[in-house]
PDB file of C-alpha atoms in Angstrom:
ATOM      1  CA  MET A   1      16.302  -8.575  26.055  1.00 92.00           C
ATOM      2  CA  ILE A   2      17.749  -7.779  22.639  1.00 97.00           C
ATOM      3  CA  TYR A   3      15.577  -9.193  19.867  1.00 98.00           C
ATOM      4  CA  ASP A   4      17.072 -10.625  16.719  1.00 98.00           C
ATOM      5  CA  CYS A   5      14.803  -8.442  14.625  1.00 98.00           C
ATOM      6  CA  ALA A   6      12.252  -5.684  15.121  1.00 98.00           C
ATOM      7  CA  ILE A   7       9.559  -5.296  12.459  1.00 98.00           C
ATOM      8  CA  VAL A   8       7.787  -1.948  12.132  1.00 96.00           C
ATOM      9  CA  GLY A   9       4.427  -2.588  10.505  1.00 94.00           C
ATOM     10  CA  GLY A  10       1.826  -5.339  10.727  1.00 93.00           C
ATOM     11  CA  GLY A  11       0.606  -5.545   7.147  1.00 92.00           C
ATOM     12  CA  PRO A  12       1.199  -8.452   4.750  1.00 94.00           C
ATOM     13  CA  ALA A  13       4.924  -7.681   4.417  1.00 95.00           C
ATOM     14  CA  GLY A  14       5.593  -7.380   8.129  1.00 97.00           C
ATOM     15  CA  LEU A  15       3.466 -10.370   9.080  1.00 97.00           C
ATOM     16  CA  ASN A  16       5.016 -12.638   6.469  1.00 98.00           C
ATOM     17  CA  ALA A  17       8.479 -11.546   7.588  1.00 98.00           C
ATOM     18  CA  ALA A  18       7.541 -12.347  11.186  1.00 98.00           C
ATOM     19  CA  LEU A  19       6.224 -15.763  10.119  1.00 98.00           C
ATOM     20  CA  VAL A  20       9.434 -16.716   8.314  1.00 98.00           C
ATOM     21  CA  LEU A  21      11.669 -15.444  11.113  1.00 98.00           C
ATOM     22  CA  GLY A  22       9.548 -17.139  13.767  1.00 98.00           C
ATOM     23  CA  ARG A  23       9.911 -20.415  11.922  1.00 98.00           C
ATOM     24  CA  ALA A  24      13.662 -19.776  11.835  1.00 98.00           C
ATOM     25  CA  ARG A  25      13.579 -19.604  15.664  1.00 98.00           C
ATOM     26  CA  ARG A  26      14.483 -15.933  15.710  1.00 98.00           C
ATOM     27  CA  ASN A  27      13.283 -13.639  18.486  1.00 98.00           C
ATOM     28  CA  VAL A  28      11.032 -11.116  16.749  1.00 98.00           C
ATOM     29  CA  ALA A  29       9.245  -7.989  17.953  1.00 98.00           C
ATOM     30  CA  ILE A  30       6.526  -6.807  15.587  1.00 98.00           C
ATOM     31  CA  PHE A  31       5.000  -3.339  16.072  1.00 96.00           C
ATOM     32  CA  ASP A  32       1.568  -2.651  14.608  1.00 94.00           C
ATOM     33  CA  ASP A  33      -0.678   0.360  15.258  1.00 88.00           C
ATOM     34  CA  ASP A  34      -3.707  -1.497  13.836  1.00 84.00           C
ATOM     35  CA  GLN A  35      -4.369   1.209  11.237  1.00 77.00           C
ATOM     36  CA  PRO A  36      -3.836  -0.561   7.886  1.00 72.00           C
ATOM     37  CA  ARG A  37      -4.246   1.521   4.737  1.00 67.00           C
ATOM     38  CA  ASN A  38      -6.692  -1.004   3.247  1.00 62.00           C
ATOM     39  CA  ARG A  39      -9.075  -0.879   6.217  1.00 67.00           C
ATOM     40  CA  VAL A  40     -11.584   1.115   4.083  1.00 69.00           C
ATOM     41  CA  THR A  41     -11.694  -1.716   1.548  1.00 76.00           C
ATOM     42  CA  ARG A  42     -14.445  -4.310   1.761  1.00 77.00           C
ATOM     43  CA  ALA A  43     -12.312  -7.070   0.260  1.00 85.00           C
ATOM     44  CA  SER A  44      -8.767  -7.755  -0.901  1.00 87.00           C
ATOM     45  CA  HIS A  45      -8.162  -9.506  -4.191  1.00 89.00           C
ATOM     46  CA  GLY A  46      -5.453 -11.180  -6.221  1.00 89.00           C
ATOM     47  CA  PHE A  47      -3.960 -13.377  -3.458  1.00 91.00           C
ATOM     48  CA  ILE A  48      -4.475 -17.059  -4.200  1.00 90.00           C
ATOM     49  CA  THR A  49      -6.520 -18.861  -1.459  1.00 92.00           C
ATOM     50  CA  ARG A  50      -7.486 -15.463  -0.027  1.00 91.00           C
ATOM     51  CA  ASP A  51      -9.256 -13.798  -2.974  1.00 92.00           C
ATOM     52  CA  GLY A  52     -12.084 -11.663  -1.596  1.00 90.00           C
ATOM     53  CA  VAL A  53     -10.977 -11.837   2.035  1.00 92.00           C
ATOM     54  CA  THR A  54     -11.751  -8.796   4.165  1.00 90.00           C
ATOM     55  CA  PRO A  55      -8.685  -6.930   5.447  1.00 89.00           C
ATOM     56  CA  ALA A  56      -9.784  -7.618   9.030  1.00 89.00           C
ATOM     57  CA  ASP A  57     -10.052 -11.370   8.432  1.00 93.00           C
ATOM     58  CA  PHE A  58      -6.717 -11.425   6.646  1.00 92.00           C
ATOM     59  CA  ARG A  59      -5.006  -9.824   9.645  1.00 93.00           C
ATOM     60  CA  ARG A  60      -6.826 -12.094  12.095  1.00 94.00           C
ATOM     61  CA  ILE A  61      -5.769 -15.244  10.264  1.00 96.00           C
ATOM     62  CA  ALA A  62      -2.225 -13.950   9.817  1.00 95.00           C
ATOM     63  CA  TYR A  63      -1.775 -13.173  13.514  1.00 96.00           C
ATOM     64  CA  GLU A  64      -3.198 -16.547  14.499  1.00 97.00           C
ATOM     65  CA  GLU A  65      -0.531 -18.190  12.366  1.00 97.00           C
ATOM     66  CA  VAL A  66       2.361 -15.897  13.290  1.00 98.00           C
ATOM     67  CA  LEU A  67       1.813 -15.919  17.046  1.00 98.00           C
ATOM     68  CA  LYS A  68       1.831 -19.724  17.182  1.00 98.00           C
ATOM     69  CA  TYR A  69       5.612 -19.351  17.144  1.00 98.00           C
ATOM     70  CA  PRO A  70       6.745 -18.581  20.711  1.00 98.00           C
ATOM     71  CA  SER A  71       9.689 -16.392  19.719  1.00 98.00           C
ATOM     72  CA  VAL A  72       7.416 -13.796  18.057  1.00 98.00           C
ATOM     73  CA  ARG A  73       6.002 -11.010  20.209  1.00 98.00           C
ATOM     74  CA  HIS A  74       3.343  -8.578  19.031  1.00 97.00           C
ATOM     75  CA  TRP A  75       3.242  -4.989  20.283  1.00 95.00           C
ATOM     76  CA  GLN A  76      -0.020  -3.279  19.298  1.00 94.00           C
ATOM     77  CA  THR A  77       1.322   0.249  19.282  1.00 94.00           C
ATOM     78  CA  GLY A  78       2.759   2.797  16.904  1.00 92.00           C
ATOM     79  CA  VAL A  79       6.453   3.590  16.654  1.00 94.00           C
ATOM     80  CA  THR A  80       7.465   7.158  17.462  1.00 94.00           C
ATOM     81  CA  GLY A  81      11.223   6.901  16.993  1.00 95.00           C
ATOM     82  CA  VAL A  82      14.151   4.672  16.166  1.00 97.00           C
ATOM     83  CA  ARG A  83      17.782   5.226  17.079  1.00 96.00           C
ATOM     84  CA  LYS A  84      21.005   3.355  16.529  1.00 96.00           C
ATOM     85  CA  THR A  85      22.688   1.583  19.437  1.00 96.00           C
ATOM     86  CA  LYS A  86      25.920  -0.347  19.859  1.00 94.00           C
ATOM     87  CA  ASN A  87      23.938  -3.586  19.493  1.00 92.00           C
ATOM     88  CA  GLY A  88      21.792  -2.469  16.595  1.00 97.00           C
ATOM     89  CA  PHE A  89      18.677  -0.356  17.080  1.00 98.00           C
ATOM     90  CA  CYS A  90      16.263   0.848  19.733  1.00 97.00           C
ATOM     91  CA  VAL A  91      12.600   1.182  18.806  1.00 97.00           C
ATOM     92  CA  LEU A  92      10.597   3.737  20.796  1.00 97.00           C
ATOM     93  CA  THR A  93       6.855   3.092  20.929  1.00 95.00           C
ATOM     94  CA  ALA A  94       3.828   5.309  21.390  1.00 90.00           C
ATOM     95  CA  SER A  95       3.056   3.354  24.565  1.00 87.00           C
ATOM     96  CA  GLY A  96       6.381   4.403  26.085  1.00 91.00           C
ATOM     97  CA  LYS A  97       8.387   1.210  25.608  1.00 92.00           C
ATOM     98  CA  ALA A  98      11.952   1.014  24.330  1.00 96.00           C
ATOM     99  CA  VAL A  99      12.780  -2.253  22.572  1.00 97.00           C
ATOM    100  CA  GLU A 100      16.238  -3.188  21.282  1.00 98.00           C
ATOM    101  CA  ALA A 101      16.965  -5.381  18.280  1.00 98.00           C
ATOM    102  CA  ARG A 102      19.952  -6.392  16.194  1.00 98.00           C
ATOM    103  CA  LYS A 103      18.143  -5.907  12.896  1.00 98.00           C
ATOM    104  CA  LEU A 104      15.293  -3.679  11.781  1.00 98.00           C
ATOM    105  CA  ILE A 105      12.704  -4.263   9.047  1.00 98.00           C
ATOM    106  CA  PHE A 106      10.494  -1.411   7.904  1.00 96.00           C
ATOM    107  CA  ALA A 107       7.224  -2.809   6.598  1.00 95.00           C
ATOM    108  CA  SER A 108       5.089   0.128   7.621  1.00 91.00           C
ATOM    109  CA  GLY A 109       3.554   0.775   4.227  1.00 86.00           C
ATOM    110  CA  LEU A 110       2.101   4.032   2.995  1.00 82.00           C
ATOM    111  CA  LYS A 111      -0.447   6.664   3.821  1.00 83.00           C
ATOM    112  CA  GLU A 112      -2.680   8.186   1.165  1.00 85.00           C
ATOM    113  CA  VAL A 113      -3.384  11.836   0.432  1.00 87.00           C
ATOM    114  CA  LEU A 114      -6.704  11.854  -1.411  1.00 91.00           C
ATOM    115  CA  PRO A 115      -7.898  14.528  -3.865  1.00 92.00           C
ATOM    116  CA  ASN A 116     -10.012  17.304  -2.390  1.00 93.00           C
ATOM    117  CA  ILE A 117     -13.386  16.164  -3.721  1.00 96.00           C
ATOM    118  CA  GLU A 118     -16.554  16.563  -1.662  1.00 97.00           C
ATOM    119  CA  GLY A 119     -17.980  13.197  -0.648  1.00 96.00           C
ATOM    120  CA  LEU A 120     -14.946  11.167  -1.699  1.00 96.00           C
ATOM    121  CA  HIS A 121     -14.474   9.510   1.700  1.00 93.00           C
ATOM    122  CA  GLU A 122     -18.057   8.160   1.578  1.00 95.00           C
ATOM    123  CA  TYR A 123     -17.293   6.198  -1.593  1.00 96.00           C
ATOM    124  CA  TYR A 124     -13.606   5.369  -1.324  1.00 95.00           C
ATOM    125  CA  GLY A 125     -13.142   1.626  -0.949  1.00 93.00           C
ATOM    126  CA  LYS A 126     -16.756   0.945  -1.953  1.00 94.00           C
ATOM    127  CA  SER A 127     -17.186   2.277  -5.499  1.00 97.00           C
ATOM    128  CA  VAL A 128     -14.145   4.553  -5.860  1.00 97.00           C
ATOM    129  CA  PHE A 129     -10.729   2.880  -5.909  1.00 95.00           C
ATOM    130  CA  ASN A 130      -7.125   3.391  -6.952  1.00 92.00           C
ATOM    131  CA  CYS A 131      -6.040  -0.027  -8.291  1.00 92.00           C
ATOM    132  CA  PRO A 132      -7.696  -1.723 -11.308  1.00 94.00           C
ATOM    133  CA  TYR A 133      -6.029  -5.052 -10.524  1.00 92.00           C
ATOM    134  CA  CYS A 134      -7.539  -4.999  -7.042  1.00 91.00           C
ATOM    135  CA  ASP A 135     -11.058  -3.839  -7.883  1.00 94.00           C
ATOM    136  CA  GLY A 136     -11.486  -3.689 -11.664  1.00 96.00           C
ATOM    137  CA  TRP A 137     -13.346  -6.997 -11.831  1.00 96.00           C
ATOM    138  CA  GLU A 138     -16.019  -5.816  -9.400  1.00 95.00           C
ATOM    139  CA  MET A 139     -16.475  -2.620 -11.472  1.00 97.00           C
ATOM    140  CA  ARG A 140     -16.546  -4.369 -14.859  1.00 97.00           C
ATOM    141  CA  ASP A 141     -18.912  -2.976 -17.502  1.00 98.00           C
ATOM    142  CA  ARG A 142     -20.020  -0.087 -15.313  1.00 98.00           C
ATOM    143  CA  PRO A 143     -19.830   3.507 -16.523  1.00 98.00           C
ATOM    144  CA  LEU A 144     -16.545   4.594 -14.933  1.00 98.00           C
ATOM    145  CA  ALA A 145     -14.469   7.736 -14.500  1.00 98.00           C
ATOM    146  CA  VAL A 146     -10.708   8.025 -14.237  1.00 98.00           C
ATOM    147  CA  ILE A 147      -9.846  11.106 -12.183  1.00 97.00           C
ATOM    148  CA  SER A 148      -6.265  12.295 -11.989  1.00 95.00           C
ATOM    149  CA  GLU A 149      -4.051  15.312 -12.563  1.00 94.00           C
ATOM    150  CA  GLU A 150      -0.998  13.059 -12.972  1.00 93.00           C
ATOM    151  CA  PRO A 151       0.606  11.909 -16.252  1.00 93.00           C
ATOM    152  CA  SER A 152      -0.207   8.345 -15.161  1.00 92.00           C
ATOM    153  CA  VAL A 153      -3.878   9.051 -15.995  1.00 96.00           C
ATOM    154  CA  PHE A 154      -3.247   7.825 -19.557  1.00 97.00           C
ATOM    155  CA  HIS A 155      -1.869   4.512 -18.286  1.00 96.00           C
ATOM    156  CA  MET A 156      -4.811   4.148 -15.895  1.00 96.00           C
ATOM    157  CA  ALA A 157      -7.342   4.804 -18.644  1.00 97.00           C
ATOM    158  CA  LYS A 158      -5.705   2.246 -20.949  1.00 97.00           C
ATOM    159  CA  LEU A 159      -5.798  -0.354 -18.176  1.00 96.00           C
ATOM    160  CA  LEU A 160      -9.411   0.253 -17.219  1.00 97.00           C
ATOM    161  CA  TYR A 161     -10.506  -0.087 -20.834  1.00 97.00           C
ATOM    162  CA  ASN A 162     -10.000  -3.829 -20.299  1.00 97.00           C
ATOM    163  CA  TRP A 163     -12.746  -3.841 -17.664  1.00 98.00           C
ATOM    164  CA  SER A 164     -15.155  -1.239 -19.057  1.00 98.00           C
ATOM    165  CA  LYS A 165     -15.510   0.457 -22.426  1.00 97.00           C
ATOM    166  CA  ASP A 166     -17.761   3.156 -20.902  1.00 98.00           C
ATOM    167  CA  LEU A 167     -15.034   5.487 -19.668  1.00 98.00           C
ATOM    168  CA  ILE A 168     -14.455   9.187 -19.179  1.00 98.00           C
ATOM    169  CA  VAL A 169     -11.154  10.747 -18.139  1.00 98.00           C
ATOM    170  CA  CYS A 170     -11.240  13.743 -15.804  1.00 97.00           C
ATOM    171  CA  THR A 171      -7.976  15.657 -15.480  1.00 95.00           C
ATOM    172  CA  ASN A 172      -9.417  17.753 -12.636  1.00 92.00           C
ATOM    173  CA  GLY A 173      -8.379  21.126 -14.021  1.00 91.00           C
ATOM    174  CA  GLY A 174      -4.923  19.955 -15.081  1.00 91.00           C
ATOM    175  CA  ALA A 175      -3.423  19.098 -18.459  1.00 93.00           C
ATOM    176  CA  PRO A 176      -1.455  15.874 -17.939  1.00 95.00           C
ATOM    177  CA  LEU A 177      -2.244  14.412 -21.372  1.00 96.00           C
ATOM    178  CA  THR A 178      -0.375  15.112 -24.565  1.00 96.00           C
ATOM    179  CA  ASP A 179      -2.398  15.884 -27.684  1.00 96.00           C
ATOM    180  CA  GLU A 180      -1.519  12.444 -29.041  1.00 97.00           C
ATOM    181  CA  GLN A 181      -2.668  10.699 -25.852  1.00 97.00           C
ATOM    182  CA  ARG A 182      -5.939  12.608 -25.811  1.00 96.00           C
ATOM    183  CA  GLN A 183      -6.576  11.721 -29.456  1.00 97.00           C
ATOM    184  CA  ARG A 184      -5.820   8.050 -28.804  1.00 97.00           C
ATOM    185  CA  LEU A 185      -8.328   7.978 -25.960  1.00 97.00           C
ATOM    186  CA  GLU A 186     -10.995   9.828 -27.891  1.00 97.00           C
ATOM    187  CA  SER A 187     -10.536   7.493 -30.877  1.00 97.00           C
ATOM    188  CA  ARG A 188     -11.821   4.738 -28.588  1.00 97.00           C
ATOM    189  CA  GLY A 189     -14.788   6.746 -27.400  1.00 97.00           C
ATOM    190  CA  ILE A 190     -13.165   7.853 -24.131  1.00 97.00           C
ATOM    191  CA  ARG A 191     -14.159  11.450 -23.448  1.00 97.00           C
ATOM    192  CA  VAL A 192     -11.597  13.720 -21.806  1.00 97.00           C
ATOM    193  CA  ILE A 193     -12.898  16.420 -19.426  1.00 97.00           C
ATOM    194  CA  ARG A 194     -10.496  19.051 -18.052  1.00 96.00           C
ATOM    195  CA  THR A 195     -13.015  20.827 -15.787  1.00 96.00           C
ATOM    196  CA  GLN A 196     -12.312  20.398 -12.082  1.00 96.00           C
ATOM    197  CA  VAL A 197     -14.252  17.714 -10.197  1.00 97.00           C
ATOM    198  CA  VAL A 198     -15.875  19.147  -7.060  1.00 97.00           C
ATOM    199  CA  ALA A 199     -18.209  16.483  -5.652  1.00 98.00           C
ATOM    200  CA  PHE A 200     -19.411  12.884  -5.709  1.00 98.00           C
ATOM    201  CA  SER A 201     -23.048  11.921  -5.182  1.00 97.00           C
ATOM    202  CA  GLY A 202     -24.781   8.602  -4.565  1.00 97.00           C
ATOM    203  CA  HIS A 203     -26.193   6.350  -1.852  1.00 96.00           C
ATOM    204  CA  ASP A 204     -24.756   3.838   0.615  1.00 95.00           C
ATOM    205  CA  GLY A 205     -21.237   4.169  -0.744  1.00 95.00           C
ATOM    206  CA  GLN A 206     -22.293   3.595  -4.364  1.00 97.00           C
ATOM    207  CA  LEU A 207     -21.331   6.420  -6.691  1.00 98.00           C
ATOM    208  CA  GLU A 208     -24.086   7.707  -8.976  1.00 98.00           C
ATOM    209  CA  SER A 209     -22.867  11.024 -10.356  1.00 98.00           C
ATOM    210  CA  ILE A 210     -19.905  13.396 -10.519  1.00 98.00           C
ATOM    211  CA  ARG A 211     -20.343  17.169 -10.271  1.00 98.00           C
ATOM    212  CA  PHE A 212     -17.937  19.588 -11.931  1.00 97.00           C
ATOM    213  CA  ALA A 213     -16.939  23.163 -11.131  1.00 97.00           C
ATOM    214  CA  ASP A 214     -19.118  24.511 -13.964  1.00 96.00           C
ATOM    215  CA  GLY A 215     -22.191  22.906 -12.356  1.00 96.00           C
ATOM    216  CA  SER A 216     -22.530  20.071 -14.843  1.00 97.00           C
ATOM    217  CA  LEU A 217     -23.235  16.481 -13.764  1.00 97.00           C
ATOM    218  CA  ILE A 218     -22.242  13.180 -15.323  1.00 97.00           C
ATOM    219  CA  GLU A 219     -23.722   9.882 -14.192  1.00 98.00           C
ATOM    220  CA  ARG A 220     -21.099   7.284 -13.272  1.00 98.00           C
ATOM    221  CA  GLY A 221     -21.270   3.983 -11.434  1.00 98.00           C
ATOM    222  CA  GLY A 222     -17.704   4.094 -10.154  1.00 98.00           C
ATOM    223  CA  ALA A 223     -14.368   5.847 -10.388  1.00 98.00           C
ATOM    224  CA  PHE A 224     -10.646   5.307 -10.083  1.00 97.00           C
ATOM    225  CA  ILE A 225      -8.380   7.990  -8.659  1.00 96.00           C
ATOM    226  CA  THR A 226      -4.647   8.375  -8.088  1.00 91.00           C
ATOM    227  CA  PRO A 227      -3.875   9.385  -4.502  1.00 89.00           C
ATOM    228  CA  LYS A 228      -0.495  10.722  -3.534  1.00 86.00           C
ATOM    229  CA  PHE A 229       1.387   8.127  -1.505  1.00 82.00           C
ATOM    230  CA  LEU A 230       3.679   9.069   1.368  1.00 82.00           C
ATOM    231  CA  PRO A 231       5.678   6.815   3.720  1.00 81.00           C
ATOM    232  CA  LYS A 232       3.669   5.985   6.828  1.00 80.00           C
ATOM    233  CA  ALA A 233       6.813   5.803   8.970  1.00 77.00           C
ATOM    234  CA  GLU A 234       9.520   8.334   8.172  1.00 82.00           C
ATOM    235  CA  PHE A 235      12.830   7.951   9.990  1.00 93.00           C
ATOM    236  CA  LYS A 236      15.213   8.960   7.214  1.00 91.00           C
ATOM    237  CA  ASP A 237      16.648  11.912   9.134  1.00 91.00           C
ATOM    238  CA  ALA A 238      17.322   9.826  12.243  1.00 93.00           C
ATOM    239  CA  LEU A 239      18.759   6.781  10.466  1.00 95.00           C
ATOM    240  CA  GLY A 240      20.181   8.145   7.223  1.00 94.00           C
ATOM    241  CA  TYR A 241      18.906   5.532   4.771  1.00 95.00           C
ATOM    242  CA  GLU A 242      18.518   6.429   1.093  1.00 94.00           C
ATOM    243  CA  THR A 243      15.119   6.707  -0.590  1.00 92.00           C
ATOM    244  CA  ASN A 244      14.009   5.959  -4.138  1.00 88.00           C
ATOM    245  CA  ASP A 245      12.243   8.196  -6.654  1.00 84.00           C
ATOM    246  CA  ASP A 246       8.832   7.240  -5.239  1.00 78.00           C
ATOM    247  CA  GLY A 247       9.822   8.185  -1.686  1.00 80.00           C
ATOM    248  CA  GLY A 248      10.145   4.599  -0.473  1.00 88.00           C
ATOM    249  CA  ILE A 249      13.219   3.200   1.250  1.00 93.00           C
ATOM    250  CA  ALA A 250      15.797   2.265  -1.380  1.00 94.00           C
ATOM    251  CA  VAL A 251      16.788  -1.406  -1.089  1.00 96.00           C
ATOM    252  CA  ASP A 252      18.828  -3.922  -3.043  1.00 96.00           C
ATOM    253  CA  ALA A 253      17.407  -7.077  -4.578  1.00 95.00           C
ATOM    254  CA  ALA A 254      17.490  -8.833  -1.189  1.00 97.00           C
ATOM    255  CA  GLY A 255      15.757  -6.032   0.748  1.00 97.00           C
ATOM    256  CA  ARG A 256      18.802  -4.407   2.362  1.00 98.00           C
ATOM    257  CA  SER A 257      18.795  -0.623   2.683  1.00 97.00           C
ATOM    258  CA  SER A 258      21.846   1.623   2.392  1.00 97.00           C
ATOM    259  CA  VAL A 259      22.292   1.403   6.193  1.00 97.00           C
ATOM    260  CA  LYS A 260      23.716  -1.824   7.588  1.00 97.00           C
ATOM    261  CA  GLY A 261      21.115  -3.690   9.621  1.00 98.00           C
ATOM    262  CA  ILE A 262      18.096  -1.860   8.159  1.00 98.00           C
ATOM    263  CA  TYR A 263      15.804  -3.594   5.663  1.00 98.00           C
ATOM    264  CA  ALA A 264      12.500  -2.726   4.017  1.00 96.00           C
ATOM    265  CA  ALA A 265       9.687  -4.699   2.423  1.00 95.00           C
ATOM    266  CA  GLY A 266       6.336  -4.090   0.802  1.00 92.00           C
ATOM    267  CA  ASP A 267       4.979  -0.616   0.152  1.00 90.00           C
ATOM    268  CA  ALA A 268       7.593   0.903   2.469  1.00 90.00           C
ATOM    269  CA  ALA A 269      10.172   0.073  -0.193  1.00 90.00           C
ATOM    270  CA  TYR A 270       8.734  -0.095  -3.697  1.00 76.00           C
ATOM    271  CA  VAL A 271       5.423   1.826  -3.417  1.00 60.00           C
ATOM    272  CA  ARG A 272       4.052   0.335  -6.661  1.00 66.00           C
ATOM    273  CA  PRO A 273       2.503  -2.067  -7.480  1.00 70.00           C
ATOM    274  CA  SER A 274       0.646  -1.897  -4.177  1.00 75.00           C
ATOM    275  CA  GLN A 275      -0.847  -5.372  -3.759  1.00 85.00           C
ATOM    276  CA  VAL A 276      -1.130  -7.782  -0.849  1.00 89.00           C
ATOM    277  CA  VAL A 277       0.572 -10.633  -2.688  1.00 92.00           C
ATOM    278  CA  TYR A 278       3.567  -8.476  -3.656  1.00 91.00           C
ATOM    279  CA  ALA A 279       3.972  -7.224  -0.105  1.00 93.00           C
ATOM    280  CA  ALA A 280       3.742 -10.684   1.456  1.00 95.00           C
ATOM    281  CA  ALA A 281       6.318 -12.065  -0.993  1.00 95.00           C
ATOM    282  CA  ALA A 282       8.670  -9.180  -0.219  1.00 95.00           C
ATOM    283  CA  GLY A 283       8.268  -9.846   3.503  1.00 97.00           C
ATOM    284  CA  SER A 284       9.257 -13.468   3.032  1.00 97.00           C
ATOM    285  CA  LYS A 285      12.279 -12.519   0.944  1.00 97.00           C
ATOM    286  CA  VAL A 286      13.587  -9.896   3.358  1.00 98.00           C
ATOM    287  CA  ALA A 287      13.126 -12.245   6.331  1.00 98.00           C
ATOM    288  CA  ILE A 288      15.338 -14.818   4.647  1.00 98.00           C
ATOM    289  CA  THR A 289      17.919 -12.087   4.057  1.00 98.00           C
ATOM    290  CA  VAL A 290      17.814 -11.040   7.717  1.00 98.00           C
ATOM    291  CA  ASN A 291      18.161 -14.613   8.912  1.00 98.00           C
ATOM    292  CA  MET A 292      21.169 -15.224   6.667  1.00 98.00           C
ATOM    293  CA  ASP A 293      22.825 -11.960   7.769  1.00 98.00           C
ATOM    294  CA  LEU A 294      22.323 -12.899  11.428  1.00 98.00           C
ATOM    295  CA  THR A 295      23.661 -16.381  10.750  1.00 98.00           C
ATOM    296  CA  ASP A 296      26.774 -15.042   9.039  1.00 97.00           C
ATOM    297  CA  GLU A 297      27.425 -12.629  11.906  1.00 96.00           C
ATOM    298  CA  ASP A 298      27.039 -15.363  14.497  1.00 95.00           C
ATOM    299  CA  PHE A 299      29.547 -17.504  12.578  1.00 94.00           C
ATOM    300  CA  GLY A 300      31.969 -14.590  12.357  1.00 87.00           C
ATOM    301  CA  GLU A 301      31.714 -14.148   8.611  1.00 72.00           C
TER     302      GLU A 301
END
């Protein structure tokens, strides 16, 4: 069987694309390794009717809805390779299957490379986060730290000032701030610390203090960091699609990549802002594009 569309990734973008295509009576194969990036998060926010939902419940509800459509098939497995064929593409899975499809949507999202800070994994997703729009409300009015070696640390600090005025900025041994930026932060009572952060301490996932390389400690009730984001699925060499400055798959306004028949949605394409509602909307949009492209081909246009 040759599917109309194969979707690599079972996050909000991939699932919403599968929903739209299933409703369009398209044969869809969706591949999902069940390792979402937000699995460490206790709750997802900012999606109307689903504010505060756990990632596990979101996926459960989404699959219940998507798999009601008989033309959608779910493969719970990772994808190890993709190659072009005369009919479109062949997806090779970790479970040893080879599945052909006319069109291919990458909705595989990102993987995070976290800073090398002792104890970080115990607190990440509980009291240490990367997105103020996702978790700033829950951390409001706490004493917070912004930890980053990237120039974006200034933007992050400005944003978080809306949720808490008790802020420190830790550049982790780097110097990403200009003198003017540092002065603007300090004029609002935001202390800037260049000493490297070496460890987090606390209990039950709740941050209590940050330790620096010089041995000093500062009490904090939470922190925001800036991980490095890399594509979770990387098939650029095999397929030849172009990437954008953030490393995502470059697409046009409708979700088409530079390679005919390949599309991308969600974090796989635009990287930022990384939110559930953005990804789901992108999945819907790209599914409509795929359906129209299939329709035009079938009508010989």
